[in-house]
Amino acid sequence: MYIPKIYRHLFIGLAITLLIAAIELFSTGALAKLLNRVEGIIYDSRLLLTLPNTPRKIDETVIIIDIDEKTMLEQGRFPWSRAKMAELVTKLTNAGVIVIAFDIFFSEPEINPINQIQSRVPGLLSSYNLALDDIKQQVDADTTFAKALSNNDTVLGFLLNNDTYKQRNPLPDTSIVWPQSEQSNTQVTAFLGATVNIPLLQNSATGNGFINAHSENDGFIRKAALVNKVGDKLYPSLALEAARLYTLANSIETRASTQGSLTFFEGVKFHEHWIQTDEYGQIFIPYKGRAKSFQYYSATDVLTEKVAEQQLEGSVVFIGTSAIGLADLRATPVGLQYPGVEVHANIFEGLLHPEILPSQPNWSLGATLLIITLTGCLLSVLSFRKSARYIVLLSLGVAAFIVFINFYLWSVQKISLPLFTPLLLTALLAAYFVFIGSIAEMKHSRKIKSMFNQYVPPDHIDQLIRQGNQLNQQSVKRNMTVLFADIRGFTPLSEGMTANQLSDYLNQYLSATTEVIFAHNGTIDKYVGDMVMAFWNAPLEDSKHAQHGVEAAMAMVKGLDSINNAFAQQQLPPINIGIGLSTGDMNVGDMGSVYRKAYTVLGDAVNLGSRVESLTKFYGVAILVTEDTMLACPHITFRLIDKVQVVGKEKATELYEPINFTAELNESHLLEIKKSFTAMQHYNNKNWQQALALFEELSDTALLSDHIYHIFINRIKKTDLQTLAQDWNGAFIHKTK
C-alpha cells in the first residue's frame, strides 16, 4: 500500500506503538526477565519514594522477639533446649500475647537426658530404670515445649522443598479448604515435600504455616505466596495462618476462576477478610518501612523479665533470629539486609488491613495497553512535523503525566501498574521524531539559507529558521513596501571605465546600499545593473515596513557623501541616485519556473514603485514616495511634490518627498513645506495667481530643492485656463516611463 511521504513518519510512530504493545503483551524468555527486572527496579524506587516518614500505625500490636547476639551472650548458643523455648512461650503467654508465630522450625527431636543415661549405662539395676522412667516424661524438653505451645494460639513454621528423599515427618493438617473443582491445572506453585516440625510439636501447635520466601529473578523479595501446593493440598503461609488464628477463623477458604483448561487462583478468605491474590496465590508485601520498623525485643530480655508484661499484652508476636550465623536476612526493596521475620510481620499487617496491600488487578494489563496506545497515538500525532524542542518538551510532559498517574494510583489506591513500557515508548517516539525533525530542520535551514542568504541579513535568516514550518514560501498577498533605487546617468559614467573598474565601482555602491537596506530590516529582491530592488514585510513580518523603507531611502541618500569620498580617492566619478517607494498589496513568494525560482514580489503597487523612481529625475529630487507610504510614516515630514498619472495608470497618484524626521527639522524648513503645500492647494483649485505668487516666493527663498517650484511656475504660465477640461483635478499626465 502506498503511503504519502509526508505521512510515513506518522505511520512509523504508530508502528513503534504497536511494537511496544506487543512486547508488553507477548514477551517471554529473556525479554520477559529483562522487563520484569526493570519493572522491579521501578517498583523499588516508587516504594522507597512513597514510604512515610514515620511507620504506619494500625490497631493491632505486632512485635518481633529477636534471638539476637545479646541473647546468645546471655542465654547460650542457639539452638537452645526446647525447655528454654517453652519458658519463652510461657512468659509470652502469661504476658497476654494473643498469637505466637515461629519463623523457626523444629524438625529433630531433642534428646531426653534420661535416655542418654540409660543408653550410656546399660547395666543399671531395674529399680533404677523404673525410677528414671518415672521422671523421663518430666524432663523431656519436647514435651515441655509442646505443653507450652498448647497453652496459647501458636503457629509453627515449616519449610517447603523439592527434595526427593523420603519425608521423615508427615505434613501437618492444613487449615485451607480447597475444592476439588479448583485443583486442575492451577498456577499455584507446587512443592514435592517439606521439612516439618516433629509430630509432637506440630500437633501441639494451633496452626502451621510455611516460611518460604519468594524471591524474583533479581533476588529481591517483592511478593509473598499466601498459599503453596504439596500433593493435592494447599498450605498457608506463616503470616496467613497467624492472621487466621488472630481473627478466630476456623478455616481459610479459596476462590478461583476457570478459563478453558486452566484454573486461576484469585484469593483467600478467613473470617471476614477477603484477600485478592494473583494467579499464583501471591500478594505484594506491604512494607512498613526499612528494617526495624516494628517493635523489636531481645529474647533474653523477655526471659529475664526486663520487658514489662503491659508492653506485650494483646500483641501478636513473631519469633525469629538475627544473630550472626543464624540471621535470616533477605534482599528487599527497602533494604538488602532485611530480617526475614519482619517480612512475615509486614504480610500479617496487610492481611488484617487489605486496604494497605499493594495490588496489580487483573485489568492492569488492559490498562497498560490502553496507556501505551493513547501515549503512542498522542505523541505520533502531536510530534508529526514539529521542531525538536517542541517534541522534547511534549515528551517530557507526557512522561511526567504518566509518572504522575502511576504514582497517584500507587499512593492513593495502592495499585501497581507497569511503568517501564509506557516510558520506553515515550522515549523511543521522542528519539525518533527528534531525529526526523532534526533532519527536516537541517533541510529546512539549508533551504532557507539558499533562498535568502543574498536577500536578507544573516540574523534574519536565523529568525526564519527558528520560525520553521510557520514560514510560508508559497505566494501570498500581503501589504508591503517596495523600493527601487537607480544611479542617475549611469550609462555615460560606465563608458569611461574598463570592465574591471565598472565591476568594482558597482560592487562598492551596491555593497553600501545593501548594508543600509539590511540595517533597516529590508529584503533585497534583485540587482539589475545599477538598479536595486528591495521590499519590506516579507519574509519576516514588519508592521512598520513603510517607515523602515523610507528610513532606508534617506540613509542611502545620506550615505552618498561617504561613497563619493571613497570614489574621489580612487579617481572615480561621483554618483547620484533616485529612489522610489510604493506601499500597497503585493504578491510575495518563491516564484519562477521549474528551472529557476526567486523570492520576489509582484503587483500594481510594485509597478507603481518603479514608475515613481523614474520620476525622481524629472522632479529633481532624490526620493519620491506614494501617498500610502507617506501616510504610514507619522514621524517623518514630507513635501508634496505633485499629483500625477503615470504610464499604465488611470488613477492619479500624489507624490511626496521625505525631508527628514519631524523632530529634527527647524522652523524655516517647516515653514517652506507648509507654504509649498498651500501653493499646491491653490494650483489644484485653479487659483493660478495665488499659486504663482507662492511658487515664485518659494523659488527665491528655497532651502530645499527649488526645481519643483520652477516646474509649477512654468506649468502655470503655459496653461490656458480656458482650455482646461471641466473635470481637471490637478493631475499631471506623464506619457513616458
XYZ file of C-alpha atoms in Angstrom:
737
model
C 0.000 0.000 0.000
C 1.353 3.381 -0.976
C 1.673 5.834 1.901
C 2.222 9.528 1.037
C 5.692 10.636 2.043
C 4.512 13.273 4.491
C 2.570 10.627 6.453
C 5.204 7.898 6.524
C 6.794 9.109 9.731
C 3.376 9.291 11.365
C 2.711 5.665 10.461
C 6.176 4.648 11.699
C 5.357 6.261 15.052
C 2.163 4.224 15.253
C 4.120 1.090 14.267
C 6.533 1.684 17.165
C 3.499 1.958 19.436
C 2.185 -1.406 18.246
C 5.620 -2.962 18.767
C 5.802 -1.826 22.404
C 2.230 -3.015 22.975
C 3.173 -6.421 21.539
C 6.232 -6.606 23.802
C 4.074 -5.841 26.832
C 1.523 -8.447 25.782
C 3.605 -11.311 24.392
C 7.149 -11.038 25.830
C 8.662 -14.317 27.015
C 12.024 -15.765 27.963
C 14.986 -13.431 28.362
C 12.995 -10.403 27.218
C 10.325 -11.011 29.825
C 13.005 -11.383 32.505
C 14.599 -8.124 31.424
C 11.276 -6.284 31.532
C 10.490 -7.768 34.947
C 13.917 -6.729 36.200
C 13.435 -3.137 35.078
C 9.889 -3.025 36.418
C 11.258 -4.385 39.685
C 13.744 -1.515 39.915
C 10.953 0.969 39.192
C 8.742 -0.722 41.801
C 11.502 -0.481 44.406
C 12.175 3.179 43.614
C 8.497 4.077 43.753
C 8.076 2.226 47.048
C 11.057 3.985 48.625
C 9.923 7.398 47.369
C 6.457 6.946 48.867
C 7.451 5.448 52.213
C 6.060 7.604 55.033
C 8.478 9.420 57.304
C 7.063 7.501 60.259
C 5.953 3.842 60.094
C 2.212 3.293 59.713
C 0.091 2.731 62.786
C -2.570 0.027 62.997
C -4.899 -1.152 65.743
C -3.082 -4.444 66.239
C 0.268 -4.580 68.016
C 2.808 -6.692 66.155
C 6.067 -7.415 67.985
C 9.193 -9.251 66.941
C 11.072 -11.281 69.528
C 14.629 -11.440 68.296
C 17.122 -14.178 69.167
C 19.997 -11.765 68.678
C 23.649 -11.561 69.685
C 22.742 -10.207 73.092
C 20.505 -13.205 73.671
C 23.297 -15.561 72.602
C 25.718 -13.995 75.074
C 23.288 -14.251 77.989
C 21.364 -17.439 77.181
C 23.892 -19.517 75.259
C 24.257 -20.516 71.625
C 21.221 -21.446 69.588
C 19.551 -23.885 69.138
C 18.510 -23.951 72.747
C 16.899 -26.651 74.701
C 13.199 -26.843 73.966
C 12.759 -26.251 77.680
C 14.066 -22.698 77.221
C 11.812 -22.236 74.210
C 8.958 -23.428 76.421
C 9.966 -20.882 79.047
C 9.922 -18.125 76.395
C 6.477 -19.163 75.169
C 5.160 -19.395 78.720
C 6.361 -15.897 79.598
C 4.791 -14.504 76.412
C 1.547 -16.318 77.171
C 1.494 -15.077 80.752
C 2.078 -11.530 79.475
C -1.116 -11.743 77.427
C 0.285 -12.309 73.927
C -2.585 -13.389 71.674
C -0.757 -15.266 68.906
C 2.838 -16.526 68.800
C 4.321 -17.363 65.380
C 7.716 -19.022 64.934
C 9.884 -18.174 61.951
C 11.799 -21.256 63.092
C 11.101 -24.934 62.666
C 11.974 -27.864 64.898
C 12.475 -30.823 62.627
C 14.535 -33.003 65.006
C 13.509 -34.221 68.482
C 15.619 -33.101 71.413
C 17.451 -35.964 73.128
C 15.987 -36.754 76.539
C 18.761 -36.802 79.192
C 17.225 -39.923 80.806
C 17.538 -41.748 77.509
C 21.189 -40.680 77.372
C 21.811 -42.047 80.844
C 20.097 -45.331 80.096
C 21.930 -45.771 76.804
C 25.334 -44.978 78.275
C 24.911 -47.040 81.447
C 23.337 -50.253 80.215
C 23.963 -52.209 83.425
C 21.703 -50.154 85.659
C 19.563 -52.073 88.067
C 15.949 -52.423 87.016
C 14.890 -50.459 90.068
C 16.950 -47.517 88.834
C 15.500 -47.823 85.344
C 11.993 -47.790 86.761
C 12.790 -44.662 88.728
C 14.300 -42.996 85.673
C 11.254 -43.941 83.602
C 9.078 -42.195 86.153
C 10.902 -38.850 85.657
C 11.630 -39.228 81.923
C 8.423 -37.507 80.949
C 9.017 -34.681 83.413
C 12.425 -33.779 81.997
C 11.515 -34.264 78.331
C 12.080 -30.815 76.735
C 9.926 -31.541 73.688
C 7.034 -32.475 75.933
C 7.530 -29.332 77.973
C 7.654 -27.229 74.806
C 4.601 -28.961 73.371
C 2.648 -28.224 76.545
C 3.649 -24.564 76.412
C 2.576 -24.395 72.758
C -0.799 -25.863 73.563
C -1.486 -23.189 76.173
C -1.808 -20.435 73.560
C -2.564 -19.841 69.895
C 0.765 -20.701 68.331
C 1.945 -21.170 64.758
C 4.989 -23.233 63.878
C 6.842 -22.647 60.642
C 7.902 -25.366 58.207
C 9.936 -25.244 55.020
C 8.582 -26.492 51.696
C 11.121 -28.060 49.365
C 11.571 -30.261 46.339
C 13.953 -32.764 47.855
C 13.309 -36.303 46.674
C 14.399 -38.099 49.853
C 11.729 -39.791 51.894
C 9.642 -37.470 54.008
C 10.748 -38.043 57.617
C 7.779 -36.454 59.353
C 4.273 -36.197 57.991
C 2.950 -32.853 56.785
C 0.600 -31.153 59.230
C -3.062 -30.800 58.612
C -3.951 -27.729 56.570
C -6.479 -25.095 57.512
C -7.241 -24.338 53.851
C -10.429 -25.680 52.332
C -9.568 -26.252 48.676
C -12.427 -27.532 46.489
C -11.620 -30.280 44.032
C -13.006 -28.144 41.192
C -10.215 -25.590 41.677
C -7.324 -28.013 41.598
C -6.999 -28.808 37.895
C -4.075 -27.081 36.124
C -3.744 -24.479 38.849
C -0.911 -21.942 38.604
C -0.145 -22.103 42.332
C 3.473 -23.111 42.986
C 3.792 -26.809 43.791
C 6.416 -28.470 46.003
C 7.273 -32.136 46.390
C 7.570 -32.119 50.157
C 8.608 -30.183 53.247
C 10.909 -30.063 56.229
C 8.382 -30.052 59.050
C 8.325 -29.998 62.806
C 8.343 -33.184 64.839
C 4.790 -34.558 65.248
C 4.664 -33.848 68.985
C 5.219 -30.138 68.472
C 3.319 -29.988 65.205
C 0.223 -31.473 66.805
C 0.509 -29.289 69.892
C 0.625 -26.012 67.930
C -2.677 -24.426 66.990
C -1.539 -23.840 63.425
C 1.278 -24.476 60.991
C 2.470 -22.330 58.083
C 5.317 -22.423 55.597
C 8.112 -19.843 55.900
C 9.403 -19.976 52.320
C 10.346 -16.611 50.797
C 9.524 -15.955 47.131
C 12.373 -14.022 45.505
C 12.233 -12.781 41.922
C 14.882 -13.255 39.252
C 16.986 -10.426 40.665
C 16.891 -11.947 44.159
C 14.600 -9.293 45.664
C 11.526 -10.196 47.664
C 8.620 -8.045 46.490
C 5.840 -10.625 46.662
C 4.856 -13.298 49.119
C 2.960 -16.519 48.461
C -0.012 -16.901 50.769
C -0.563 -20.474 49.632
C 1.586 -23.205 48.147
C 0.748 -26.681 46.959
C 2.018 -30.064 48.082
C 0.261 -33.017 46.506
C -3.437 -32.248 46.376
C -3.450 -29.868 49.308
C -2.867 -26.159 49.753
C -0.894 -24.949 52.745
C -0.977 -21.447 54.246
C 1.977 -19.202 54.878
C 3.090 -18.440 58.427
C 1.549 -14.945 58.285
C -1.740 -16.195 56.799
C -2.093 -18.859 59.475
C -1.292 -16.309 62.191
C -3.954 -13.981 60.756
C -6.483 -16.845 60.784
C -5.828 -17.564 64.422
C -5.897 -13.892 65.361
C -9.344 -13.486 63.769
C -10.600 -16.756 65.322
C -11.374 -18.199 61.905
C -11.738 -21.982 61.815
C -10.511 -22.323 58.240
C -9.342 -20.483 55.151
C -11.465 -20.507 52.015
C -10.178 -20.112 48.480
C -11.553 -18.571 45.331
C -10.527 -19.337 41.745
C -11.779 -18.913 38.193
C -11.502 -21.271 35.256
C -10.593 -20.238 31.723
C -10.517 -23.145 29.348
C -8.363 -25.853 30.859
C -6.583 -23.509 33.269
C -7.563 -22.573 36.796
C -6.553 -19.128 38.003
C -6.264 -18.632 41.732
C -7.948 -15.379 42.820
C -7.658 -15.114 46.580
C -8.320 -16.382 50.071
C -10.886 -15.589 52.740
C -10.695 -16.013 56.521
C -13.211 -14.627 58.958
C -14.488 -11.511 57.117
C -11.234 -10.766 55.346
C -11.098 -11.270 51.569
C -7.538 -11.088 50.203
C -7.108 -10.873 46.442
C -4.002 -12.545 45.034
C -2.530 -13.118 41.614
C -2.972 -16.441 39.808
C -0.013 -17.857 41.755
C -1.599 -17.078 45.119
C 0.838 -14.228 45.769
C 0.482 -10.668 47.052
C 2.779 -7.663 47.078
C 4.354 -7.263 50.505
C 3.137 -4.028 52.159
C 6.484 -2.950 53.582
C 6.011 -0.688 56.562
C 9.427 0.851 56.220
C 13.063 -0.074 56.375
C 14.411 -2.726 58.753
C 13.307 -2.463 62.393
C 10.080 -0.640 61.539
C 8.346 -2.969 64.002
C 8.910 -3.076 67.751
C 11.810 -5.444 68.486
C 12.562 -7.031 71.849
C 15.558 -9.187 72.574
C 14.520 -12.713 73.576
C 16.802 -12.602 76.594
C 15.001 -9.511 77.888
C 11.737 -11.417 77.777
C 13.297 -14.404 79.543
C 14.795 -12.211 82.246
C 11.545 -10.232 82.517
C 13.152 -6.924 81.559
C 10.221 -6.345 79.201
C 7.147 -5.339 81.143
C 4.066 -7.504 80.611
C 1.960 -4.499 79.576
C 4.333 -3.955 76.663
C 3.458 -7.416 75.360
C -0.178 -7.664 76.349
C -2.643 -8.058 73.473
C 0.068 -8.346 70.855
C 0.911 -10.747 68.066
C 4.487 -11.984 68.341
C 6.785 -13.276 65.594
C 9.887 -15.037 66.856
C 12.979 -15.053 64.637
C 16.752 -14.776 64.666
C 19.191 -12.032 63.699
C 22.315 -13.382 65.375
C 25.468 -13.853 63.285
C 25.451 -17.268 61.688
C 21.719 -17.676 62.237
C 20.463 -14.452 60.705
C 17.618 -14.878 58.258
C 18.317 -11.774 56.123
C 16.681 -11.039 52.775
C 17.167 -8.653 49.872
C 14.067 -6.456 49.711
C 13.086 -3.139 48.087
C 13.533 -1.419 51.465
C 16.889 -2.956 52.373
C 19.406 -5.561 51.281
C 19.819 -6.970 54.802
C 16.194 -7.148 55.847
C 15.157 -9.605 58.583
C 13.048 -12.417 57.196
C 10.882 -12.488 60.324
C 9.933 -8.857 59.663
C 8.725 -9.837 56.189
C 6.174 -12.115 57.870
C 5.138 -9.286 60.181
C 4.512 -6.985 57.200
C 2.394 -9.634 55.494
C 0.395 -10.187 58.670
C -0.467 -6.484 58.904
C -1.511 -6.453 55.272
C -3.791 -9.468 55.739
C -5.592 -7.792 58.615
C -5.816 -4.495 56.682
C -6.287 -5.340 52.978
C -6.559 -1.631 52.164
C -2.772 -1.277 52.642
C -1.966 -4.188 50.339
C -0.451 -3.121 47.006
C -2.246 -4.820 44.149
C -1.907 -5.418 40.451
C -5.522 -6.094 39.457
C -6.448 -8.372 36.589
C -7.295 -5.333 34.468
C -3.767 -3.907 34.814
C -2.607 -5.419 31.506
C -5.543 -3.871 29.683
C -4.933 -0.526 31.388
C -1.256 -0.636 30.450
C -2.064 -1.426 26.820
C -4.556 1.450 26.790
C -1.942 3.828 28.206
C 0.571 2.638 25.610
C -1.929 3.098 22.781
C -3.048 6.557 23.884
C 0.530 7.662 24.519
C 1.709 6.411 21.131
C -1.165 7.975 19.198
C -0.880 11.276 21.052
C 2.872 11.600 20.595
C 2.777 10.407 16.986
C 0.123 12.936 16.007
C 1.379 15.896 18.052
C 5.074 15.316 17.224
C 4.459 14.987 13.493
C 6.397 17.685 11.615
C 7.260 19.600 14.794
C 10.555 21.058 16.000
C 12.958 19.044 18.145
C 12.481 21.403 21.075
C 8.701 21.068 20.890
C 8.950 17.264 20.731
C 11.296 17.071 23.723
C 9.055 19.328 25.819
C 5.948 17.413 24.729
C 7.560 14.051 25.525
C 8.730 15.238 28.930
C 5.228 16.477 29.642
C 3.651 13.184 28.585
C 6.210 11.171 30.588
C 5.605 13.360 33.641
C 1.855 12.831 33.303
C 2.283 9.040 33.014
C 4.528 9.001 36.095
C 2.045 11.206 37.966
C -0.876 8.878 37.179
C 1.228 5.839 38.109
C 2.312 7.363 41.436
C -1.216 8.592 42.127
C -2.683 5.111 41.684
C 0.081 3.693 43.863
C -0.154 6.287 46.634
C -3.934 6.613 46.818
C -5.295 3.304 45.531
C -2.281 1.063 46.208
C -2.484 -0.109 42.586
C 0.799 -1.042 40.936
C 0.754 -0.581 37.149
C 3.718 -1.254 34.863
C 5.589 1.965 34.137
C 8.594 0.967 32.070
C 6.923 0.174 28.740
C 4.930 3.452 28.551
C 8.085 5.408 29.384
C 10.101 3.330 26.921
C 7.553 4.111 24.224
C 7.689 7.820 25.081
C 11.490 7.804 24.854
C 11.538 5.869 21.571
C 8.962 8.100 19.909
C 10.699 11.215 21.188
C 14.040 9.969 19.874
C 12.543 9.032 16.511
C 10.654 12.256 15.931
C 13.525 14.398 17.240
C 15.836 12.610 14.820
C 13.422 13.037 11.918
C 12.659 16.596 12.999
C 16.359 17.431 13.208
C 16.905 16.149 9.695
C 13.898 18.132 8.494
C 15.158 21.239 10.283
C 18.583 20.832 8.695
C 16.986 20.549 5.277
C 14.730 23.481 6.060
C 17.703 25.544 7.256
C 19.666 24.792 4.107
C 16.636 25.678 2.020
C 16.084 28.952 3.861
C 19.741 29.868 3.576
C 19.816 29.016 -0.110
C 16.703 31.123 -0.659
C 17.503 34.159 1.470
C 21.228 34.405 2.200
C 21.617 37.028 -0.553
C 18.360 38.796 0.205
C 18.146 39.361 3.968
C 20.593 39.949 6.872
C 22.174 36.853 8.475
C 20.334 37.399 11.776
C 17.065 37.443 9.821
C 17.967 34.086 8.301
C 18.363 32.673 11.814
C 14.957 34.047 12.713
C 13.462 32.497 9.580
C 14.971 29.149 10.541
C 13.510 29.428 14.045
C 10.070 30.023 12.521
C 10.368 26.594 10.929
C 7.257 25.390 9.187
C 5.424 28.612 10.017
C 7.306 30.264 7.170
C 5.091 30.299 4.099
C 7.207 30.018 0.966
C 4.191 29.919 -1.318
C 2.943 33.100 -2.943
C 0.757 35.111 -0.566
C -0.909 38.519 -0.728
C 0.417 40.991 1.804
C 0.568 44.743 2.380
C 4.205 45.664 1.763
C 6.573 48.466 0.789
C 8.837 48.215 -2.256
C 11.895 50.337 -3.063
C 13.637 50.971 -6.388
C 16.978 52.767 -6.481
C 18.848 53.728 -9.658
C 22.071 55.603 -10.417
C 21.468 58.789 -12.384
C 23.349 58.996 -15.696
C 24.946 55.585 -15.243
C 25.444 54.919 -18.950
C 27.785 57.906 -19.535
C 29.621 57.022 -16.311
C 30.203 53.445 -17.386
C 31.505 54.337 -20.839
C 34.707 55.795 -19.409
C 35.594 52.716 -17.326
C 37.129 49.338 -18.010
C 35.145 46.226 -17.243
C 37.074 45.620 -14.021
C 36.702 49.246 -12.936
C 32.990 49.171 -13.627
C 32.564 45.938 -11.705
C 34.480 47.270 -8.695
C 32.609 50.594 -8.942
C 29.227 48.875 -8.823
C 30.276 46.423 -6.128
C 31.262 49.241 -3.790
C 27.998 51.102 -4.367
C 25.767 48.035 -4.177
C 27.530 46.722 -1.050
C 26.996 50.029 0.755
C 23.378 50.199 -0.413
C 22.669 46.598 0.602
C 24.175 47.204 4.034
C 21.790 50.123 4.565
C 18.776 48.073 3.435
C 19.739 45.168 5.675
C 20.224 47.562 8.604
C 16.614 48.688 8.164
C 15.107 45.156 8.024
C 14.748 45.147 4.245
C 14.939 42.226 1.836
C 16.933 42.516 -1.387
C 14.847 41.381 -4.322
C 17.351 41.770 -7.124
C 20.142 43.797 -8.723
C 19.647 44.724 -12.358
C 22.764 46.539 -13.482
C 22.908 49.632 -11.309
C 19.294 49.243 -10.145
C 18.486 47.861 -6.718
C 15.056 46.488 -5.810
C 14.133 45.766 -2.185
C 10.985 45.230 -0.163
C 9.748 45.133 3.429
C 7.329 42.927 5.411
C 8.493 39.638 3.889
C 9.655 37.043 4.518
C 9.624 38.325 8.112
C 6.607 40.327 9.139
C 7.272 44.005 9.806
C 4.385 46.168 10.999
C 6.439 49.331 10.298
C 7.531 48.330 6.825
C 6.804 51.750 5.211
C 8.666 53.607 7.973
C 11.682 51.320 7.640
C 11.668 51.607 3.848
C 11.659 55.440 3.910
C 14.326 55.483 6.638
C 16.473 53.224 4.462
C 15.999 55.533 1.451
C 17.030 58.607 3.450
C 20.047 56.724 4.848
C 21.044 55.690 1.310
C 20.989 59.308 0.111
C 22.834 60.492 3.187
C 25.444 57.787 2.709
C 26.301 59.019 -0.795
C 28.750 61.522 0.679
C 30.824 58.711 2.169
C 30.632 56.654 -1.035
C 31.584 59.578 -3.263
C 34.518 60.489 -0.996
C 35.812 56.949 -1.440
C 35.300 57.213 -5.220
C 37.171 60.521 -5.325
C 40.188 58.920 -3.654
C 40.063 56.242 -6.366
C 39.662 58.882 -9.084
C 36.232 57.547 -9.927
C 33.254 59.766 -10.749
C 30.652 60.528 -8.062
C 27.144 59.178 -8.277
C 23.642 60.436 -7.659
C 20.673 58.170 -7.179
C 16.928 58.303 -7.500
C 14.755 56.278 -5.159
C 11.082 55.472 -5.451
C 8.905 53.799 -2.840
C 5.388 52.425 -3.027
C 3.193 50.819 -0.381
C 0.252 48.543 -1.089
C -0.945 44.990 -1.558
C 1.556 42.746 -3.341
C 2.020 39.044 -4.029
C 5.201 37.705 -2.438
C 6.698 34.243 -2.576
C 9.025 31.808 -4.264
C 8.198 32.321 -7.922
C 9.650 31.243 -11.226
C 9.946 28.161 -13.381
C 10.986 24.589 -12.704
C 14.465 25.637 -13.847
C 14.935 28.711 -11.684
C 12.997 30.404 -8.938
C 13.407 33.568 -6.907
C 11.770 35.034 -3.850
C 10.171 38.199 -5.222
C 7.119 40.491 -5.240
C 4.573 41.221 -7.953
C 1.608 43.545 -8.286
C 0.405 47.012 -9.302
C 2.000 48.573 -6.222
C 5.352 47.134 -7.337
C 4.997 48.591 -10.840
C 3.997 51.930 -9.337
C 7.172 51.979 -7.262
C 9.251 51.525 -10.410
C 7.397 54.409 -12.132
C 7.827 56.649 -9.106
C 11.575 56.026 -9.079
C 11.850 57.078 -12.744
C 10.145 60.423 -11.911
C 12.762 61.481 -9.362
C 14.960 62.842 -12.167
C 12.044 64.773 -13.674
C 11.237 66.479 -10.368
C 14.867 66.972 -9.351
C 14.599 65.143 -6.031
C 16.434 62.081 -4.681
C 13.413 60.314 -3.189
C 9.760 60.080 -4.105
C 7.091 58.076 -2.316
C 3.401 57.414 -2.844
C 0.643 58.756 -0.625
C 0.125 55.350 1.068
C 3.787 55.285 2.016
C 3.669 58.814 3.372
C 0.590 58.143 5.485
C 2.341 55.172 7.157
C 5.268 57.322 8.368
C 3.923 59.645 11.122
C 7.366 60.606 12.416
C 8.702 61.858 9.085
C 7.816 65.154 7.403
C 7.121 65.082 3.661
C 6.814 67.724 0.978
C 4.003 67.301 -1.526
C 5.646 67.185 -4.961
C 2.877 66.633 -7.446
C -0.296 64.826 -8.351
C 0.433 62.647 -11.350
C -0.964 59.975 -13.598
C 1.882 57.633 -14.525
C 2.088 55.478 -17.621
C -0.219 52.498 -17.351
C -2.313 54.015 -14.551
C -5.672 55.730 -14.894
C -5.891 56.818 -11.263
C -3.935 59.900 -10.195
C -1.298 59.473 -7.511
C 0.120 62.060 -5.154
C 3.908 62.002 -4.838
C 5.810 63.118 -1.754
C 9.430 63.811 -0.925
C 10.597 62.748 2.555
C 12.524 65.662 4.042
C 13.628 64.443 7.464
C 12.408 63.231 10.816
C 9.959 65.818 12.105
C 11.791 66.209 15.409
C 14.999 67.174 13.556
C 13.526 69.892 11.293
C 13.854 73.604 12.078
C 11.149 76.225 11.746
C 12.429 77.503 8.381
C 12.100 74.086 6.757
C 8.672 73.523 8.277
C 7.510 76.946 7.023
C 8.740 76.243 3.493
C 6.990 72.866 3.462
C 3.779 74.487 4.683
C 3.951 77.205 2.010
C 4.648 74.595 -0.639
C 1.574 72.648 0.409
C -0.556 75.851 0.318
C 0.748 76.671 -3.162
C -0.187 73.168 -4.318
C -3.700 73.615 -2.941
C -4.120 76.886 -4.883
C -2.841 75.181 -8.008
C -5.267 72.243 -7.714
C -8.133 74.693 -7.052
C -7.169 76.732 -10.190
C -6.243 79.756 -8.092
C -3.441 80.495 -10.506
C -2.400 83.926 -9.306
C -2.102 82.900 -5.652
C -0.308 79.703 -6.636
C 2.108 81.508 -8.956
C 2.931 84.099 -6.321
C 3.694 81.476 -3.696
C 5.804 79.324 -6.051
C 7.835 82.380 -7.101
C 8.320 83.355 -3.454
C 9.405 79.821 -2.641
C 11.873 79.693 -5.522
C 13.550 82.872 -4.201
C 13.838 81.687 -0.594
C 14.135 77.902 -1.049
C 16.100 75.884 1.474
C 15.048 72.676 -0.252
C 15.409 71.770 -3.917
C 13.701 74.564 -5.900
C 13.419 72.632 -9.164
C 9.857 71.636 -8.357
C 8.876 75.269 -7.848
C 10.147 76.204 -11.306
C 8.212 73.294 -12.802
C 4.963 74.693 -11.427
C 5.830 78.274 -12.361
C 6.375 77.240 -15.974
C 3.330 74.947 -15.912
C 1.087 77.806 -14.711
C 2.449 80.295 -17.222
C 1.931 77.898 -20.141
C -1.559 76.805 -19.140
C -4.614 78.470 -20.546
C -7.480 78.261 -18.072
C -9.939 78.460 -20.889
C -8.695 75.220 -22.427
C -8.699 73.148 -19.221
C -11.211 70.352 -19.063
C -14.082 70.759 -16.691
C -13.084 67.615 -14.730
C -9.429 68.606 -14.392
C -8.208 67.521 -10.919
C -4.706 68.963 -10.946
C -3.016 65.705 -12.020
C -0.140 65.876 -14.470
C -0.107 63.099 -17.048
C 3.305 61.558 -17.671
C 3.465 59.944 -21.072
C 6.885 58.323 -20.686
C 8.200 55.832 -18.132
